[in-house]
Amino acid sequence: MAISSMKNLFKERKIPFLFSFFLLLIFVTFILISNSQKPPVLIATDISQHHSETPISSNPIISQTQLNPITKDSNPSEDFGLNDTKNDELGVENFDWKLCKGAVAVDYIPCLDNSEAIKALKSRRHMEHRERHCPDPSPRCLIPLPDGYKLPVPWPKSRDMIWYNNVPHPKLVEYKKDQNWVVKSGDYLVFPGGGTQFKDGVTNYIESIQKTFPEIDWGQHIRVILDVGCGVASFGGYLLDKNVITMSLAPKDEHEAQIQFALERGIPATLSVIGTQKLAFPDNAYDMIHCARCRVHWDGDGGKPLMELNRILRPGGFFVWSATPVYRDDERDKKVWKAMVALTETICWKVVKKTFFDSAGVGLVIYQKPVSSSCYENRRENNPPLCDQNNRSNSSWYASLDSCLVPLPMSSSGNTYEWPAPWPQRLNNKPERLSQKTDNEDIFDEDTKHWAALVSDVYLGGLSINWSSVRNVMDMNAGYGGFASAIIDRPLWVMNVVSISEPDTLSIIFDRGLIGIYHDWCESFSTYPRTYDLLHSSFLFGNLTQRCDVVEVVVEMDRIVRPGGYILVQDTMPMLNKLSSILQSLHWSVNLQQEQFLVAKKGFWRPHDKVRK
């Protein structure tokens, strides 16, 4: 029957039709196979604590990012780490990532480890070598992991102990072994709560300050503190129990990794130095500034270091100075104390308490900044002079230290400066500085409501984030601090970053009782690698990518985030697709949701090439 049928087909000339049908079937099959091999937009994978060598996707989704040429210098970013080639037929980028090279590669901070720029400095008298000197172009190499790196010890246990292999720096253990800063115990670094000035322990030190001067009222009146020369940040770490948020600050110096220890512990901290440039904070920001043997010559360079503290200290705020010139009588200490007395008088600080703790054998003095400029005007000499506000911006990004006094703000009624409401009321109260611009109060209200709803309805329940593993958070474009405010009840803290290319709202963030810092995301952030659990941004990248390459920004984000940590981005779909492409090439798991959110989780993957010493 089959042979007979074939004969009939030939007779009826139906072979051309069957042949065409067969060709069509082959074509459709080819299309289906091609589509099935395209990488999915939605990717969700779990991350093990062990190093994974399995790529998430070998073909990142299409992106239009154009990469800068590769150049070389002698920094750890030598061979900037990215060779880009394009498949012209598919329009897909292939990223060939390289590890950073050099002895400091594991802890590489591009803007603080720029050896060529530091070598070229004409002077180091004022700590210029500890200031920011960013490479150009920004490096694109990836930071290697320390040998034996593990997911960090979770909070609150991390305040007291961290994995040694995550921050394998024993120098401070030996250098401060008699002062109980940090002790190595088996696989851990343990922080007993000691310090140079905390001979009875940091908890007793904190309690003694309030007993000595009850007006401080930790966690009510005093909420936001800057700890200068913070050591391993135990002062700020234990103040968290008092509802006090402390920005611990120190340079990257010979003691090795003080700020890295702090951040690994889960304590707010940043790298900076009082050298020739202003700290990246607004005027009148901190309720208190603390210095315990912080090795800063406050009267140096005409008193500019202390005037910088005066700039960022809130009117009516306190400076707590615990140092040997306060309580010792040798000639050197008496000379320093005499200079401090003269300098504080010229800037109208008054001593509200000077005391000595017998049991610890240390003493301190508490100064208070005035609440009005009347003292400035009544001085015998106008030295230092008042700053000319007409030629002065509030932004302190790459700005030289002032040699003048910032006039103090007044309330909207024309009276002396009013202190913010007690914590936690101040979080949602409208700051006095909001009234300086039209419609700001309405925008502030809407911003607060928006973030409260978004965090509650989407972030905490609708996205694939394990919030119980999140401690250190950075909001890359914080606005009024609405995201941090909405998440305030969780056991985490937020570094609120205000971009220098966006409206300056950082003073409002401090008025709310939160912490933050200025930054330009076209440069590297002043922090060690692997120091944040989650980076958040909301429509940051549109304006940013007009000034710099998105690949360099993502490489910086990869540097900052810990393995097992997250990026949470709200943006347009074209931008999210572009970010997804780069992140997948870095072997991050990527999840796009609701056509406006990207959640990406970092794994342990690093390129195969080993670091060259």
Coordinates of C-alpha atoms in Angstrom, one line a residue:
M1 CA 0.0 0.0 0.0
A2 CA 2.8 2.4 0.9
I3 CA 4.6 1.9 -2.5
S4 CA 1.3 2.3 -4.3
S5 CA 0.6 5.6 -2.5
M6 CA 4.1 7.0 -3.4
K7 CA 3.5 6.2 -7.0
N8 CA 0.2 8.0 -6.9
L9 CA 2.0 11.1 -5.4
F10 CA 4.5 11.2 -8.2
K11 CA 1.7 10.9 -10.7
E12 CA -0.3 13.7 -9.1
R13 CA 2.9 16.0 -8.8
K14 CA 2.5 16.6 -5.0
I15 CA 6.2 16.4 -4.2
P16 CA 6.9 20.2 -4.5
F17 CA 4.3 20.9 -1.8
L18 CA 5.6 18.3 0.6
F19 CA 9.2 19.5 0.1
S20 CA 8.1 23.1 0.9
F21 CA 6.3 21.9 4.0
F22 CA 9.4 20.1 5.1
L23 CA 11.6 23.2 4.7
L24 CA 9.1 25.3 6.7
L25 CA 9.1 22.7 9.5
I26 CA 12.9 22.8 9.7
F27 CA 12.9 26.6 9.9
V28 CA 10.3 26.7 12.7
T29 CA 12.3 24.1 14.7
F30 CA 15.5 26.2 14.3
I31 CA 13.7 29.4 15.7
L32 CA 12.4 27.5 18.7
I33 CA 15.8 26.0 19.5
S34 CA 17.5 29.5 19.2
N35 CA 15.0 31.1 21.5
S36 CA 15.2 28.4 24.1
Q37 CA 19.0 29.0 24.4
K38 CA 18.7 32.7 25.2
P39 CA 19.5 33.5 28.9
P40 CA 16.5 34.2 31.0
V41 CA 15.9 37.7 32.4
L42 CA 14.8 36.3 35.7
I43 CA 17.5 34.4 37.5
A44 CA 17.4 33.2 41.1
T45 CA 20.1 31.0 42.6
D46 CA 21.2 30.1 46.1
I47 CA 24.7 31.0 47.3
S48 CA 26.7 28.5 49.3
Q49 CA 29.2 29.5 51.9
H50 CA 31.8 27.7 49.8
H51 CA 33.5 29.2 46.8
S52 CA 31.4 28.4 43.7
E53 CA 33.1 27.9 40.3
T54 CA 29.8 27.4 38.4
P55 CA 28.9 30.4 36.3
I56 CA 25.3 31.7 36.5
S57 CA 25.2 32.5 32.8
S58 CA 27.8 32.2 30.1
N59 CA 26.0 34.6 27.8
P60 CA 24.9 37.8 29.6
I61 CA 21.8 39.5 28.2
I62 CA 22.2 42.3 25.6
S63 CA 23.6 45.6 26.9
Q64 CA 24.6 48.8 25.1
T65 CA 27.3 49.7 27.5
Q66 CA 30.5 51.0 25.8
L67 CA 33.7 50.3 27.7
N68 CA 36.7 52.5 28.0
P69 CA 40.1 51.4 26.7
I70 CA 42.3 49.5 29.1
T71 CA 45.3 51.3 30.5
K72 CA 48.0 50.4 33.0
D73 CA 49.7 52.0 36.0
S74 CA 51.7 50.6 38.9
N75 CA 48.7 50.4 41.3
P76 CA 46.9 47.2 42.3
S77 CA 44.6 48.0 39.4
E78 CA 47.4 47.5 36.9
D79 CA 45.7 46.0 33.9
F80 CA 42.4 47.4 34.8
G81 CA 40.9 43.9 34.7
L82 CA 38.4 44.0 31.9
N83 CA 38.9 43.0 28.3
D84 CA 35.7 43.7 26.4
T85 CA 34.9 42.1 23.0
K86 CA 31.6 42.2 21.2
N87 CA 29.8 39.5 19.2
D88 CA 28.6 41.7 16.3
E89 CA 25.9 39.3 15.2
L90 CA 24.2 39.0 18.6
G91 CA 25.2 42.4 20.1
V92 CA 26.3 40.7 23.3
E93 CA 29.2 41.8 25.4
N94 CA 31.8 39.3 26.7
F95 CA 33.4 40.4 29.9
D96 CA 36.9 38.9 30.7
W97 CA 37.3 39.9 34.3
K98 CA 40.8 40.0 36.0
L99 CA 41.8 40.1 39.6
C100 CA 43.5 43.2 41.0
K101 CA 47.2 42.7 41.4
G102 CA 49.7 43.8 44.1
A103 CA 50.4 43.3 47.7
V104 CA 47.4 45.3 48.9
A105 CA 44.9 43.8 46.3
V106 CA 42.8 42.0 48.9
D107 CA 42.1 45.2 50.8
Y108 CA 42.4 47.6 47.8
I109 CA 40.8 51.0 48.2
P110 CA 41.4 52.8 44.8
C111 CA 41.3 56.4 46.1
L112 CA 43.4 55.8 49.1
D113 CA 45.9 53.3 47.6
N114 CA 46.9 55.3 44.6
S115 CA 50.7 54.9 45.1
E116 CA 51.7 57.0 42.1
A117 CA 49.7 60.0 43.2
I118 CA 50.9 59.6 46.8
K119 CA 54.6 59.4 45.7
A120 CA 54.1 62.7 43.7
L121 CA 52.9 64.7 46.7
K122 CA 55.1 67.7 47.6
S123 CA 54.2 67.5 51.3
R124 CA 52.9 65.1 53.9
R125 CA 52.9 67.6 56.8
H126 CA 49.2 67.8 57.0
M127 CA 48.3 64.1 56.3
E128 CA 47.9 64.7 52.6
H129 CA 49.0 61.1 51.9
R130 CA 45.9 59.9 53.8
E131 CA 43.5 62.0 51.7
R132 CA 41.7 60.9 48.6
H133 CA 43.7 60.6 45.4
C134 CA 41.6 58.7 42.9
P135 CA 43.0 57.0 39.8
D136 CA 41.8 58.0 36.4
P137 CA 40.3 56.0 34.8
S138 CA 38.7 54.1 37.6
P139 CA 40.0 50.5 38.0
R140 CA 37.9 47.6 36.7
C141 CA 39.8 44.8 38.3
L142 CA 38.0 42.6 40.9
I143 CA 39.1 42.3 44.5
P144 CA 40.3 38.8 45.5
L145 CA 39.0 37.2 48.7
P146 CA 41.3 36.6 51.6
D147 CA 42.2 32.9 52.0
G148 CA 39.6 31.2 54.2
Y149 CA 37.0 33.9 53.9
K150 CA 33.6 33.0 55.4
L151 CA 30.3 34.7 55.7
P152 CA 30.6 37.2 58.5
V153 CA 29.6 36.4 62.1
P154 CA 26.0 37.7 62.4
W155 CA 24.9 40.7 64.5
P156 CA 24.8 41.1 67.5
K157 CA 27.5 38.4 68.1
S158 CA 29.8 40.2 65.6
R159 CA 30.2 43.2 67.9
D160 CA 32.3 41.1 70.2
M161 CA 33.9 38.6 67.8
I162 CA 34.7 38.2 64.1
W163 CA 36.4 35.7 61.9
Y164 CA 40.2 36.2 61.9
N165 CA 40.5 35.0 58.2
N166 CA 38.0 37.7 57.1
V167 CA 40.3 40.5 58.4
P168 CA 43.7 38.8 58.9
H169 CA 45.6 41.7 60.5
P170 CA 47.4 40.8 63.7
K171 CA 49.4 44.0 64.0
L172 CA 46.9 45.8 66.2
V173 CA 46.6 42.7 68.4
E174 CA 50.2 42.9 69.3
Y175 CA 50.5 46.7 69.4
K176 CA 47.6 47.1 71.8
K177 CA 47.9 43.8 73.7
D178 CA 48.0 45.5 77.1
Q179 CA 44.9 47.7 76.4
N180 CA 42.3 45.0 75.5
W181 CA 41.4 46.6 72.1
V182 CA 41.4 43.2 70.3
V183 CA 42.6 39.7 71.1
K184 CA 43.1 36.7 68.8
S185 CA 41.4 33.6 70.1
G186 CA 41.5 30.6 67.8
D187 CA 39.7 31.3 64.6
Y188 CA 38.3 34.6 65.9
L189 CA 39.3 38.2 66.8
V190 CA 37.7 39.1 70.1
F191 CA 36.9 42.7 71.2
P192 CA 36.8 42.9 75.0
G193 CA 35.6 46.5 75.0
G194 CA 38.9 48.0 76.2
G195 CA 40.9 50.9 74.8
T196 CA 43.7 53.4 75.7
Q197 CA 41.2 55.5 77.7
F198 CA 38.8 52.7 78.6
K199 CA 40.8 51.1 81.3
D200 CA 37.6 50.0 83.2
G201 CA 36.0 49.0 79.9
V202 CA 34.1 51.0 77.4
T203 CA 30.7 50.5 79.1
N204 CA 31.9 52.0 82.4
Y205 CA 33.5 54.9 80.4
I206 CA 30.2 55.7 78.7
E207 CA 28.2 55.5 82.0
S208 CA 30.8 57.7 83.7
I209 CA 30.4 60.5 81.1
Q210 CA 26.6 60.7 81.7
K211 CA 27.0 60.6 85.5
T212 CA 29.5 63.4 85.2
F213 CA 27.3 65.5 83.0
P214 CA 23.7 64.3 83.0
E215 CA 22.6 66.9 80.3
I216 CA 24.1 64.6 77.7
D217 CA 21.2 62.1 78.2
W218 CA 22.4 59.4 75.8
G219 CA 19.8 58.4 73.2
Q220 CA 17.4 61.2 74.0
H221 CA 19.2 64.6 73.7
I222 CA 22.4 63.1 72.2
R223 CA 21.6 60.9 69.2
V224 CA 24.3 61.4 66.5
I225 CA 28.0 61.3 67.3
L226 CA 31.3 61.4 65.5
D227 CA 34.1 59.4 67.1
V228 CA 37.4 60.8 65.7
G229 CA 40.3 58.4 65.8
C230 CA 37.9 55.6 66.8
G231 CA 40.3 52.7 67.2
V232 CA 38.3 49.5 66.7
A233 CA 35.0 51.5 67.3
S234 CA 34.1 49.9 70.6
F235 CA 32.9 53.3 71.9
G236 CA 30.3 53.6 69.0
G237 CA 29.5 49.9 69.2
Y238 CA 28.4 50.0 72.8
L239 CA 26.6 53.3 72.4
L240 CA 24.2 51.5 70.1
D241 CA 22.7 50.0 73.3
K242 CA 21.8 53.6 74.3
N243 CA 20.0 54.4 70.9
V244 CA 23.0 56.5 69.9
I245 CA 24.3 56.2 66.3
T246 CA 28.0 56.9 66.0
M247 CA 30.0 57.5 62.9
S248 CA 33.4 56.1 63.8
L249 CA 36.2 57.8 61.8
A250 CA 39.9 57.1 61.3
P251 CA 42.4 57.2 58.5
K252 CA 43.9 54.2 56.8
D253 CA 47.1 54.2 58.8
E254 CA 49.9 52.1 60.3
H255 CA 47.7 50.4 62.9
E256 CA 46.1 48.4 60.1
A257 CA 42.4 47.9 59.5
Q258 CA 40.8 49.8 62.4
I259 CA 37.9 50.8 60.2
Q260 CA 37.8 47.4 58.6
F261 CA 37.5 45.8 62.0
A262 CA 34.6 48.2 62.9
L263 CA 32.7 47.4 59.7
E264 CA 33.3 43.7 60.0
R265 CA 31.8 44.0 63.5
G266 CA 28.7 45.7 62.1
I267 CA 29.5 49.2 63.6
P268 CA 29.1 52.3 61.4
A269 CA 32.5 53.6 60.3
T270 CA 34.2 55.4 57.5
L271 CA 37.8 56.2 56.4
S272 CA 38.8 59.8 56.5
V273 CA 41.4 62.2 58.0
I274 CA 41.4 65.8 59.2
G275 CA 44.2 67.0 56.9
T276 CA 43.9 69.8 54.3
Q277 CA 40.3 69.1 53.2
K278 CA 36.9 69.2 54.9
L279 CA 35.3 66.1 56.1
A280 CA 32.5 65.0 53.8
F281 CA 29.7 66.1 56.2
P282 CA 27.5 69.2 56.2
D283 CA 27.7 72.1 58.6
N284 CA 26.0 71.8 62.1
A285 CA 25.5 68.0 61.8
Y286 CA 26.7 66.1 64.9
D287 CA 25.2 66.4 68.4
M288 CA 28.5 65.4 69.8
I289 CA 32.1 64.8 68.7
H290 CA 34.3 62.5 70.8
C291 CA 38.1 62.1 70.8
A292 CA 39.9 59.6 73.1
R293 CA 43.6 60.0 72.5
C294 CA 42.9 60.5 68.8
R295 CA 46.4 61.9 68.0
V296 CA 45.1 65.1 66.3
H297 CA 46.9 68.3 66.8
W298 CA 43.9 70.5 67.2
D299 CA 45.8 73.8 67.3
G300 CA 47.9 72.9 64.3
D301 CA 47.9 74.9 61.1
G302 CA 46.4 77.9 62.8
G303 CA 43.7 75.8 64.6
K304 CA 42.1 74.6 61.3
P305 CA 41.5 71.0 62.6
L306 CA 39.5 72.3 65.6
M307 CA 37.6 74.8 63.4
E308 CA 36.6 71.9 61.2
L309 CA 35.1 70.2 64.2
N310 CA 33.3 73.5 65.0
R311 CA 31.9 73.5 61.5
I312 CA 30.3 70.1 61.7
L313 CA 29.2 70.3 65.4
R314 CA 25.6 71.3 66.0
P315 CA 25.1 74.6 67.9
G316 CA 24.8 73.7 71.5
G317 CA 26.6 70.4 70.8
F318 CA 29.4 68.9 72.8
F319 CA 33.1 68.0 72.2
V320 CA 34.3 65.3 74.6
W321 CA 38.1 65.3 74.7
S322 CA 39.8 62.5 76.7
A323 CA 43.5 63.0 76.5
T324 CA 46.6 63.4 78.6
P325 CA 46.8 67.2 78.3
V326 CA 43.5 67.3 80.2
Y327 CA 44.9 65.7 83.4
R328 CA 48.7 65.4 83.3
D329 CA 51.2 68.0 84.4
D330 CA 54.3 67.3 82.4
E331 CA 55.7 70.2 80.3
R332 CA 54.5 68.8 77.0
D333 CA 51.0 68.2 78.1
K334 CA 50.7 71.6 79.9
K335 CA 51.9 73.3 76.6
V336 CA 49.2 71.5 74.6
W337 CA 46.5 72.3 77.2
K338 CA 47.4 76.0 77.2
A339 CA 47.2 76.1 73.4
M340 CA 43.8 74.4 73.6
V341 CA 42.5 76.9 76.1
A342 CA 43.4 79.8 73.9
L343 CA 42.0 78.3 70.8
T344 CA 38.6 77.2 72.3
E345 CA 38.2 80.7 73.7
T346 CA 38.6 82.3 70.3
I347 CA 35.9 80.1 68.8
C348 CA 33.6 80.7 71.8
W349 CA 33.5 77.1 73.2
K350 CA 33.0 76.9 76.9
V351 CA 34.1 74.2 79.3
V352 CA 31.0 72.7 80.9
K353 CA 32.8 69.9 82.7
K354 CA 36.4 68.8 83.4
T355 CA 36.8 65.6 85.4
F356 CA 39.2 62.8 86.4
F357 CA 38.1 59.1 86.8
D358 CA 40.1 57.8 89.7
S359 CA 39.6 54.1 89.0
A360 CA 40.7 54.3 85.4
G361 CA 43.3 57.0 85.9
V362 CA 42.1 59.1 83.0
G363 CA 40.3 62.4 82.6
L364 CA 38.3 64.3 80.1
V365 CA 36.9 67.8 79.4
I366 CA 33.6 68.5 77.8
Y367 CA 33.2 71.7 75.7
Q368 CA 30.0 73.2 74.4
K369 CA 29.5 75.1 71.2
P370 CA 27.5 78.3 71.4
V371 CA 23.9 78.5 70.1
S372 CA 24.2 82.0 68.6
S373 CA 26.8 84.2 66.9
S374 CA 26.7 86.9 69.5
C375 CA 29.8 85.6 71.2
Y376 CA 31.7 85.8 67.9
E377 CA 30.7 89.5 67.4
N378 CA 31.7 90.4 71.0
R379 CA 35.3 89.1 70.8
R380 CA 38.1 91.5 71.3
E381 CA 39.7 90.4 68.1
N382 CA 37.9 89.1 65.0
N383 CA 40.2 86.2 64.8
P384 CA 39.4 83.8 63.3
P385 CA 37.0 85.8 61.3
L386 CA 33.4 84.9 60.3
C387 CA 33.1 83.1 57.0
D388 CA 31.5 85.0 54.1
Q389 CA 28.3 83.0 53.5
N390 CA 27.7 84.6 50.1
N391 CA 30.8 82.9 48.7
R392 CA 30.5 79.6 50.5
S393 CA 28.7 76.4 49.6
N394 CA 27.5 73.9 52.3
S395 CA 29.0 71.0 50.3
S396 CA 32.4 69.9 51.6
W397 CA 33.4 67.6 48.8
Y398 CA 37.1 68.2 48.0
A399 CA 36.9 71.6 49.7
S400 CA 39.8 73.1 51.7
L401 CA 39.6 73.5 55.4
D402 CA 38.1 76.8 56.6
S403 CA 40.2 79.3 58.5
C404 CA 37.0 81.1 59.5
L405 CA 34.0 80.5 61.7
V406 CA 30.7 79.5 60.1
P407 CA 27.9 81.9 61.3
L408 CA 25.4 80.0 63.4
P409 CA 21.9 79.4 62.1
M410 CA 18.8 80.9 63.7
S411 CA 15.3 79.6 64.0
S412 CA 12.7 80.7 61.5
S413 CA 11.3 83.1 64.1
G414 CA 14.7 84.8 64.3
N415 CA 15.6 83.4 67.7
T416 CA 18.6 81.4 68.7
Y417 CA 19.1 77.9 67.2
E418 CA 16.7 75.3 68.4
W419 CA 17.9 71.7 69.2
P420 CA 16.0 68.9 67.4
A421 CA 13.2 67.1 69.3
P422 CA 14.3 64.2 71.5
W423 CA 14.9 60.8 69.8
P424 CA 12.8 59.1 68.4
Q425 CA 10.4 62.0 67.8
R426 CA 13.1 63.8 65.8
L427 CA 13.1 61.1 63.1
N428 CA 9.7 62.2 61.7
N429 CA 9.6 65.8 62.9
K430 CA 10.0 68.4 60.2
P431 CA 13.6 69.7 60.6
E432 CA 14.0 73.5 61.0
R433 CA 16.2 73.7 57.9
L434 CA 13.4 72.4 55.7
S435 CA 11.7 75.8 55.9
Q436 CA 14.6 77.4 54.1
K437 CA 13.1 76.5 50.7
T438 CA 9.6 76.6 49.3
D439 CA 7.6 73.4 49.1
N440 CA 10.3 71.4 51.0
E441 CA 8.0 70.5 53.8
D442 CA 5.4 69.0 51.5
I443 CA 8.1 67.1 49.6
F444 CA 9.5 65.8 52.9
D445 CA 6.0 64.5 54.0
E446 CA 5.4 62.8 50.7
D447 CA 8.9 61.3 50.7
T448 CA 8.4 59.9 54.2
K449 CA 5.0 58.3 53.3
H450 CA 6.3 56.9 50.0
W451 CA 9.2 55.1 51.6
A452 CA 7.2 53.8 54.5
A453 CA 4.7 52.2 52.1
L454 CA 7.4 50.9 49.7
V455 CA 9.5 49.3 52.4
S456 CA 6.5 47.7 54.1
D457 CA 4.7 46.5 51.0
V458 CA 7.5 45.5 48.7
Y459 CA 11.0 45.6 50.2
L460 CA 10.4 43.5 53.4
G461 CA 8.1 40.9 52.0
G462 CA 8.0 41.1 48.2
L463 CA 11.6 40.8 47.2
S464 CA 14.0 37.8 47.5
I465 CA 16.2 39.3 50.3
N466 CA 17.0 37.6 53.5
W467 CA 16.9 40.6 55.8
S468 CA 18.0 38.7 58.8
S469 CA 21.5 38.4 57.3
V470 CA 21.7 42.2 56.6
R471 CA 23.5 44.5 59.1
N472 CA 25.5 47.1 57.2
V473 CA 23.4 49.0 54.6
M474 CA 24.2 51.8 52.3
D475 CA 21.6 54.0 50.5
M476 CA 23.5 55.3 47.5
N477 CA 21.2 58.3 46.9
A478 CA 19.5 58.8 50.1
G479 CA 17.4 62.0 49.5
Y480 CA 15.8 62.9 52.8
G481 CA 16.7 59.6 54.4
G482 CA 13.2 58.1 53.8
F483 CA 14.5 54.6 53.2
A484 CA 16.6 54.6 56.4
S485 CA 13.7 56.0 58.3
A486 CA 11.3 53.4 57.1
I487 CA 13.6 50.5 58.1
I488 CA 14.7 52.0 61.4
D489 CA 13.1 49.3 63.6
R490 CA 15.2 46.5 62.1
P491 CA 18.6 45.5 63.7
L492 CA 20.6 47.2 61.0
W493 CA 22.1 50.7 60.3
V494 CA 22.2 52.8 57.1
M495 CA 24.9 54.9 55.6
N496 CA 22.9 57.6 53.8
V497 CA 25.0 58.8 50.8
V498 CA 24.0 62.1 49.2
S499 CA 25.5 62.4 45.7
I500 CA 27.2 65.7 44.9
S501 CA 25.3 65.8 41.7
E502 CA 22.0 65.7 43.5
P503 CA 20.2 68.3 45.7
D504 CA 22.0 68.7 49.0
T505 CA 19.8 67.1 51.6
L506 CA 22.4 65.7 54.0
S507 CA 21.8 68.3 56.7
I508 CA 18.2 67.1 56.9
I509 CA 19.3 63.5 57.3
F510 CA 21.4 64.5 60.3
D511 CA 18.6 66.6 61.7
R512 CA 16.4 63.4 61.7
G513 CA 19.0 61.6 63.8
L514 CA 20.5 59.6 61.0
I515 CA 24.1 59.5 59.7
G516 CA 25.4 60.0 56.2
I517 CA 28.1 61.4 53.9
Y518 CA 28.7 63.2 50.6
H519 CA 30.1 61.2 47.7
D520 CA 30.5 61.2 43.9
W521 CA 29.7 57.7 42.5
C522 CA 32.0 58.3 39.5
E523 CA 34.8 57.7 42.1
S524 CA 35.5 54.9 44.6
F525 CA 34.0 55.1 48.1
S526 CA 36.3 55.4 51.0
T527 CA 35.7 52.0 52.6
Y528 CA 37.5 48.7 52.6
P529 CA 36.3 45.8 50.3
R530 CA 33.5 43.5 51.6
T531 CA 32.1 46.0 54.2
Y532 CA 28.4 46.2 53.3
D533 CA 25.6 43.7 53.2
L534 CA 23.2 45.6 51.0
L535 CA 23.5 48.6 48.7
H536 CA 20.2 50.4 47.8
S537 CA 19.6 53.0 45.1
S538 CA 16.5 54.5 43.6
F539 CA 16.8 56.0 40.1
L540 CA 20.4 56.9 40.6
F541 CA 21.9 55.6 37.4
G542 CA 20.2 57.8 34.8
N543 CA 22.0 61.0 35.7
L544 CA 25.1 59.2 36.8
T545 CA 25.8 57.4 33.6
Q546 CA 25.9 60.8 31.8
R547 CA 29.1 61.5 33.7
C548 CA 30.8 58.1 34.0
D549 CA 30.7 54.5 32.8
V550 CA 28.1 52.2 34.5
V551 CA 30.6 49.3 34.4
E552 CA 33.0 51.2 36.7
V553 CA 30.2 51.9 39.1
V554 CA 29.2 48.2 39.2
V555 CA 32.8 47.1 39.8
E556 CA 32.9 49.5 42.8
M557 CA 29.6 48.0 44.1
D558 CA 31.1 44.5 43.7
R559 CA 34.2 45.7 45.7
I560 CA 32.1 47.0 48.6
V561 CA 29.5 44.3 48.9
R562 CA 30.3 41.2 51.0
P563 CA 29.8 37.7 49.5
G564 CA 26.3 36.7 50.3
G565 CA 25.3 40.4 50.2
Y566 CA 22.8 42.2 48.0
I567 CA 22.2 45.1 45.6
L568 CA 18.6 46.5 45.5
V569 CA 18.0 48.9 42.6
Q570 CA 14.9 50.7 41.6
D571 CA 15.2 52.1 38.0
T572 CA 14.0 51.9 34.5
M573 CA 13.9 48.6 32.6
P574 CA 16.6 49.6 30.1
M575 CA 18.9 50.5 32.9
L576 CA 18.0 47.4 34.9
N577 CA 18.7 45.2 31.8
K578 CA 22.1 46.9 31.4
L579 CA 23.0 46.3 35.1
S580 CA 21.7 42.8 34.9
S581 CA 24.1 42.1 32.0
I582 CA 27.1 43.2 33.9
L583 CA 26.1 41.5 37.2
Q584 CA 25.5 38.2 35.5
S585 CA 29.0 38.4 34.0
L586 CA 30.2 38.7 37.6
H587 CA 28.3 35.6 38.5
W588 CA 25.8 37.4 40.7
S589 CA 22.3 35.9 40.9
V590 CA 19.9 38.4 39.4
N591 CA 16.1 38.8 39.9
L592 CA 14.1 41.5 38.1
Q593 CA 10.6 42.1 39.6
Q594 CA 7.6 44.3 38.8
E595 CA 9.5 45.9 35.9
Q596 CA 11.3 48.4 38.2
F597 CA 13.3 46.4 40.9
L598 CA 16.5 44.5 40.5
V599 CA 17.7 42.3 43.4
A600 CA 21.2 40.8 42.9
K601 CA 23.0 38.6 45.3
K602 CA 26.8 38.3 45.3
G603 CA 28.5 34.9 45.5
F604 CA 32.1 33.8 46.2
W605 CA 33.1 33.6 42.5
R606 CA 36.3 35.3 41.5
P607 CA 38.2 34.9 38.2
H608 CA 40.6 32.0 38.0
D609 CA 43.8 33.9 37.6
K610 CA 45.8 34.3 40.9
V611 CA 46.9 37.5 42.4
R612 CA 50.5 38.4 41.4
K613 CA 52.5 39.7 44.3

